[in-house]
């Protein structure tokens, strides 16, 4: 029965694309949503049953896959504590997104294709998290990337959607390339791709001399950077908001972008053996959290602000893993999934009500028109900033406590950046709320006249996510990160020293330090409320001069730290196009290759035709000369040397005499 979790989403995809015309829009929506709903129910049953299994893990072999010499692995359904949590998160969010989409996109003529893509995406995500080997994980990894391209580019007639989908595909391929290299390096060292086999090696095997293994571990994280949009490979995530809003909620809030965090947590045994790699993971995560939080301060697109908050929260998860707090990172992942899906779907309701408008500067006063959406937006935003007793509070504060209590320079570094990021997060979250729901209405009158609350099904989804955003953190805290909990079993590995630090963090961190992130959160909130309620023109007046220091700072943050400009103009964009034009096209294609290829071949053919024309003249003397020359060459080849050339010289001279005579 548990295997139905694996196959039901695939059945939904086949049904939607194979029988969509017969079932109709409503029929396809009902079938695919029902199948994912059953899958979600089975995921919860699997979680509760797993708690009663000794060792908290089991493996079901579906079929053999590769049997080739030393390389041998199966297509499996592997389930442990980490997998069961991911299954619950993925299927719950997928089911709610399916249910939301039945109303959100019901008027679109391509409903069956959309619902099929959602189901296929869910299937590949399940393949990713249930694999017991690197190649099954990589298959799900690539499948998720492919489905994200389809979903981002669902409205394929829009140029921006085309650009965003291609950008997401290219950037993710960079990460995928490093992930594949990492798998190859690890296989080269261990002669296995099976997780249990690799993790069973003794710690002495991972010595400092194992350079290839260390390099493979680093490549694994570089692959995770692409999928989880870490600094340097993050540029695709904000642009991916061009897809329909349910796509943003499914892919870029709860599932696809968390695949990188899942990979690091799954390979915790490997990462724990190389301190340098872990330090790099922690630093990149902290920089990502700070970068994305600061960039979100002055973005004006509703979904783009939420996208940068996703990127920032992924940074928190990554640097938690870099500090060996894998359980806390996964705990924040599960909490984040629900309140971020809530924010995206609430944003979808706002956009739907305002005639597809996404500019914050054209909103205002919507709390009177969209009361349910307003409440859900408030709850999601408060959970995001880590407001006390909401889901985000329990996990985010715990991450910062781990950073402070790690007794290392990188721990202090991540704590400082994480605390500053909490301040920025609170500021742009309250800015988002105030400009959308409290500010003076600035949108078109016709949108406000027609503005209405979402349908019943969409509102039900928002209410469910509100409840989960409030309760999940509190109810699961003791299971995930409680002192002495054995929930994770052998699915996550942490060395003894770090494990003791994690257990004792409650006593190691002073109360003033514990309260510091909350203080920064409230400071950012108060500052945003003061600016956007008391003096809304302050920001405009402060940054109106583009040539001043403040104006330059504003442009720097609004332009996303100039990453896109550097990539598009200086490194990979215009530079690549210019090099392709001058070096690739002009020098090689139209130069060397053309000269030695088609052009030279054409000239050679012409010359051979002229030569053949002169030879095949139809005159007797030509054929006599050809005969004698061929005879001489044949004789030389038979006797084997040009040293006998003087023997045949008396025969050659009359031939040329005859040729000259008859030509006259």
PDB file of N, CA and C in Angstrom, residues 272 322-328 398-411 481-484 494-509 514:
ATOM      1  N   UNK A 272      30.405  15.416   7.471  1.00  0.00           N
ATOM      2  CA  UNK A 272      30.968  15.511   8.814  1.00  0.00           C
ATOM      3  C   UNK A 272      32.440  15.132   8.873  1.00  0.00           C
ATOM      4  N   UNK A 322      25.718  23.495   7.739  1.00  0.00           N
ATOM      5  CA  UNK A 322      27.153  23.727   7.777  1.00  0.00           C
ATOM      6  C   UNK A 322      27.717  23.742   9.183  1.00  0.00           C
ATOM      7  N   UNK A 323      26.875  24.040  10.162  1.00  0.00           N
ATOM      8  CA  UNK A 323      27.271  24.004  11.572  1.00  0.00           C
ATOM      9  C   UNK A 323      26.904  22.674  12.220  1.00  0.00           C
ATOM     10  N   UNK A 324      26.606  21.678  11.402  1.00  0.00           N
ATOM     11  CA  UNK A 324      26.261  20.313  11.832  1.00  0.00           C
ATOM     12  C   UNK A 324      24.895  20.222  12.492  1.00  0.00           C
ATOM     13  N   UNK A 325      24.092  21.246  12.372  1.00  0.00           N
ATOM     14  CA  UNK A 325      22.733  21.201  12.924  1.00  0.00           C
ATOM     15  C   UNK A 325      21.729  20.723  11.887  1.00  0.00           C
ATOM     16  N   UNK A 326      21.933  19.508  11.385  1.00  0.00           N
ATOM     17  CA  UNK A 326      21.086  18.993  10.304  1.00  0.00           C
ATOM     18  C   UNK A 326      19.636  18.866  10.742  1.00  0.00           C
ATOM     19  N   UNK A 327      19.405  18.422  11.950  1.00  0.00           N
ATOM     20  CA  UNK A 327      18.031  18.261  12.436  1.00  0.00           C
ATOM     21  C   UNK A 327      17.321  19.608  12.513  1.00  0.00           C
ATOM     22  N   UNK A 328      18.038  20.645  12.930  1.00  0.00           N
ATOM     23  CA  UNK A 328      17.443  21.969  13.011  1.00  0.00           C
ATOM     24  C   UNK A 328      17.173  22.514  11.611  1.00  0.00           C
ATOM     25  N   UNK A 398      16.432  28.744  16.995  1.00  0.00           N
ATOM     26  CA  UNK A 398      17.289  27.597  17.302  1.00  0.00           C
ATOM     27  C   UNK A 398      18.531  27.577  16.404  1.00  0.00           C
ATOM     28  N   UNK A 399      18.364  27.937  15.141  1.00  0.00           N
ATOM     29  CA  UNK A 399      19.497  28.001  14.216  1.00  0.00           C
ATOM     30  C   UNK A 399      20.519  29.021  14.702  1.00  0.00           C
ATOM     31  N   UNK A 400      20.057  30.196  15.109  1.00  0.00           N
ATOM     32  CA  UNK A 400      20.959  31.241  15.591  1.00  0.00           C
ATOM     33  C   UNK A 400      21.623  30.848  16.912  1.00  0.00           C
ATOM     34  N   UNK A 401      20.918  30.115  17.762  1.00  0.00           N
ATOM     35  CA  UNK A 401      21.527  29.621  19.000  1.00  0.00           C
ATOM     36  C   UNK A 401      22.651  28.636  18.699  1.00  0.00           C
ATOM     37  N   UNK A 402      22.438  27.776  17.697  1.00  0.00           N
ATOM     38  CA  UNK A 402      23.483  26.834  17.292  1.00  0.00           C
ATOM     39  C   UNK A 402      24.705  27.581  16.779  1.00  0.00           C
ATOM     40  N   UNK A 403      24.447  28.640  15.995  1.00  0.00           N
ATOM     41  CA  UNK A 403      25.557  29.426  15.449  1.00  0.00           C
ATOM     42  C   UNK A 403      26.390  30.050  16.566  1.00  0.00           C
ATOM     43  N   UNK A 404      25.732  30.611  17.563  1.00  0.00           N
ATOM     44  CA  UNK A 404      26.454  31.266  18.651  1.00  0.00           C
ATOM     45  C   UNK A 404      27.200  30.259  19.518  1.00  0.00           C
ATOM     46  N   UNK A 405      26.600  29.104  19.755  1.00  0.00           N
ATOM     47  CA  UNK A 405      27.182  28.119  20.665  1.00  0.00           C
ATOM     48  C   UNK A 405      28.165  27.173  20.000  1.00  0.00           C
ATOM     49  N   UNK A 406      28.489  27.390  18.728  1.00  0.00           N
ATOM     50  CA  UNK A 406      29.398  26.489  18.027  1.00  0.00           C
ATOM     51  C   UNK A 406      30.864  26.712  18.407  1.00  0.00           C
ATOM     52  N   UNK A 407      31.148  27.859  19.092  1.00  0.00           N
ATOM     53  CA  UNK A 407      32.518  28.168  19.552  1.00  0.00           C
ATOM     54  C   UNK A 407      33.518  28.147  18.400  1.00  0.00           C
ATOM     55  N   UNK A 408      33.176  28.800  17.339  1.00  0.00           N
ATOM     56  CA  UNK A 408      34.055  28.884  16.178  1.00  0.00           C
ATOM     57  C   UNK A 408      33.858  30.233  15.510  1.00  0.00           C
ATOM     58  N   UNK A 409      34.846  30.633  14.719  1.00  0.00           N
ATOM     59  CA  UNK A 409      34.768  31.917  14.035  1.00  0.00           C
ATOM     60  C   UNK A 409      33.656  31.931  13.000  1.00  0.00           C
ATOM     61  N   UNK A 410      33.509  30.805  12.275  1.00  0.00           N
ATOM     62  CA  UNK A 410      32.428  30.769  11.287  1.00  0.00           C
ATOM     63  C   UNK A 410      31.058  30.765  11.953  1.00  0.00           C
ATOM     64  N   UNK A 411      30.979  30.229  13.181  1.00  0.00           N
ATOM     65  CA  UNK A 411      29.726  30.269  13.915  1.00  0.00           C
ATOM     66  C   UNK A 411      29.344  31.688  14.291  1.00  0.00           C
ATOM     67  N   UNK A 481      13.893  18.357  17.423  1.00  0.00           N
ATOM     68  CA  UNK A 481      15.100  18.900  18.031  1.00  0.00           C
ATOM     69  C   UNK A 481      15.054  18.865  19.554  1.00  0.00           C
ATOM     70  N   UNK A 482      14.127  18.124  20.126  1.00  0.00           N
ATOM     71  CA  UNK A 482      14.057  18.025  21.571  1.00  0.00           C
ATOM     72  C   UNK A 482      15.262  17.313  22.152  1.00  0.00           C
ATOM     73  N   UNK A 483      15.611  17.666  23.370  1.00  0.00           N
ATOM     74  CA  UNK A 483      16.765  17.052  24.028  1.00  0.00           C
ATOM     75  C   UNK A 483      16.537  15.555  24.205  1.00  0.00           C
ATOM     76  N   UNK A 484      17.498  14.770  23.716  1.00  0.00           N
ATOM     77  CA  UNK A 484      17.417  13.322  23.861  1.00  0.00           C
ATOM     78  C   UNK A 484      16.494  12.617  22.891  1.00  0.00           C
ATOM     79  N   UNK A 494      25.855  13.140  13.213  1.00  0.00           N
ATOM     80  CA  UNK A 494      26.571  14.261  13.802  1.00  0.00           C
ATOM     81  C   UNK A 494      27.636  13.704  14.734  1.00  0.00           C
ATOM     82  N   UNK A 495      28.853  14.276  14.669  1.00  0.00           N
ATOM     83  CA  UNK A 495      29.901  13.781  15.558  1.00  0.00           C
ATOM     84  C   UNK A 495      29.546  14.041  17.019  1.00  0.00           C
ATOM     85  N   UNK A 496      30.212  13.337  17.915  1.00  0.00           N
ATOM     86  CA  UNK A 496      29.852  13.372  19.335  1.00  0.00           C
ATOM     87  C   UNK A 496      29.989  14.766  19.932  1.00  0.00           C
ATOM     88  N   UNK A 497      31.049  15.480  19.569  1.00  0.00           N
ATOM     89  CA  UNK A 497      31.268  16.814  20.129  1.00  0.00           C
ATOM     90  C   UNK A 497      30.139  17.771  19.737  1.00  0.00           C
ATOM     91  N   UNK A 498      29.802  17.772  18.457  1.00  0.00           N
ATOM     92  CA  UNK A 498      28.735  18.660  17.983  1.00  0.00           C
ATOM     93  C   UNK A 498      27.393  18.254  18.572  1.00  0.00           C
ATOM     94  N   UNK A 499      27.168  16.947  18.710  1.00  0.00           N
ATOM     95  CA  UNK A 499      25.901  16.476  19.276  1.00  0.00           C
ATOM     96  C   UNK A 499      25.743  16.965  20.713  1.00  0.00           C
ATOM     97  N   UNK A 500      26.817  16.956  21.467  1.00  0.00           N
ATOM     98  CA  UNK A 500      26.753  17.451  22.841  1.00  0.00           C
ATOM     99  C   UNK A 500      26.486  18.955  22.882  1.00  0.00           C
ATOM    100  N   UNK A 501      27.089  19.696  21.930  1.00  0.00           N
ATOM    101  CA  UNK A 501      26.830  21.127  21.851  1.00  0.00           C
ATOM    102  C   UNK A 501      25.365  21.412  21.528  1.00  0.00           C
ATOM    103  N   UNK A 502      24.793  20.624  20.619  1.00  0.00           N
ATOM    104  CA  UNK A 502      23.396  20.819  20.249  1.00  0.00           C
ATOM    105  C   UNK A 502      22.478  20.531  21.427  1.00  0.00           C
ATOM    106  N   UNK A 503      22.814  19.496  22.198  1.00  0.00           N
ATOM    107  CA  UNK A 503      21.980  19.149  23.347  1.00  0.00           C
ATOM    108  C   UNK A 503      22.090  20.189  24.464  1.00  0.00           C
ATOM    109  N   UNK A 504      23.268  20.825  24.566  1.00  0.00           N
ATOM    110  CA  UNK A 504      23.510  21.759  25.673  1.00  0.00           C
ATOM    111  C   UNK A 504      23.329  23.221  25.295  1.00  0.00           C
ATOM    112  N   UNK A 505      22.837  23.490  24.082  1.00  0.00           N
ATOM    113  CA  UNK A 505      22.755  24.880  23.641  1.00  0.00           C
ATOM    114  C   UNK A 505      21.830  25.710  24.531  1.00  0.00           C
ATOM    115  N   UNK A 506      20.819  25.059  25.141  1.00  0.00           N
ATOM    116  CA  UNK A 506      19.907  25.787  26.016  1.00  0.00           C
ATOM    117  C   UNK A 506      20.643  26.404  27.193  1.00  0.00           C
ATOM    118  N   UNK A 507      21.725  25.749  27.608  1.00  0.00           N
ATOM    119  CA  UNK A 507      22.458  26.215  28.782  1.00  0.00           C
ATOM    120  C   UNK A 507      23.704  27.013  28.404  1.00  0.00           C
ATOM    121  N   UNK A 508      24.193  26.821  27.170  1.00  0.00           N
ATOM    122  CA  UNK A 508      25.411  27.500  26.756  1.00  0.00           C
ATOM    123  C   UNK A 508      25.166  28.928  26.287  1.00  0.00           C
ATOM    124  N   UNK A 509      23.984  29.197  25.776  1.00  0.00           N
ATOM    125  CA  UNK A 509      23.682  30.510  25.207  1.00  0.00           C
ATOM    126  C   UNK A 509      23.046  31.394  26.268  1.00  0.00           C
ATOM    127  N   UNK A 514      19.937  34.982  23.340  1.00  0.00           N
ATOM    128  CA  UNK A 514      18.713  34.359  22.848  1.00  0.00           C
ATOM    129  C   UNK A 514      17.677  35.395  22.435  1.00  0.00           C
TER     130      UNK A 514
END
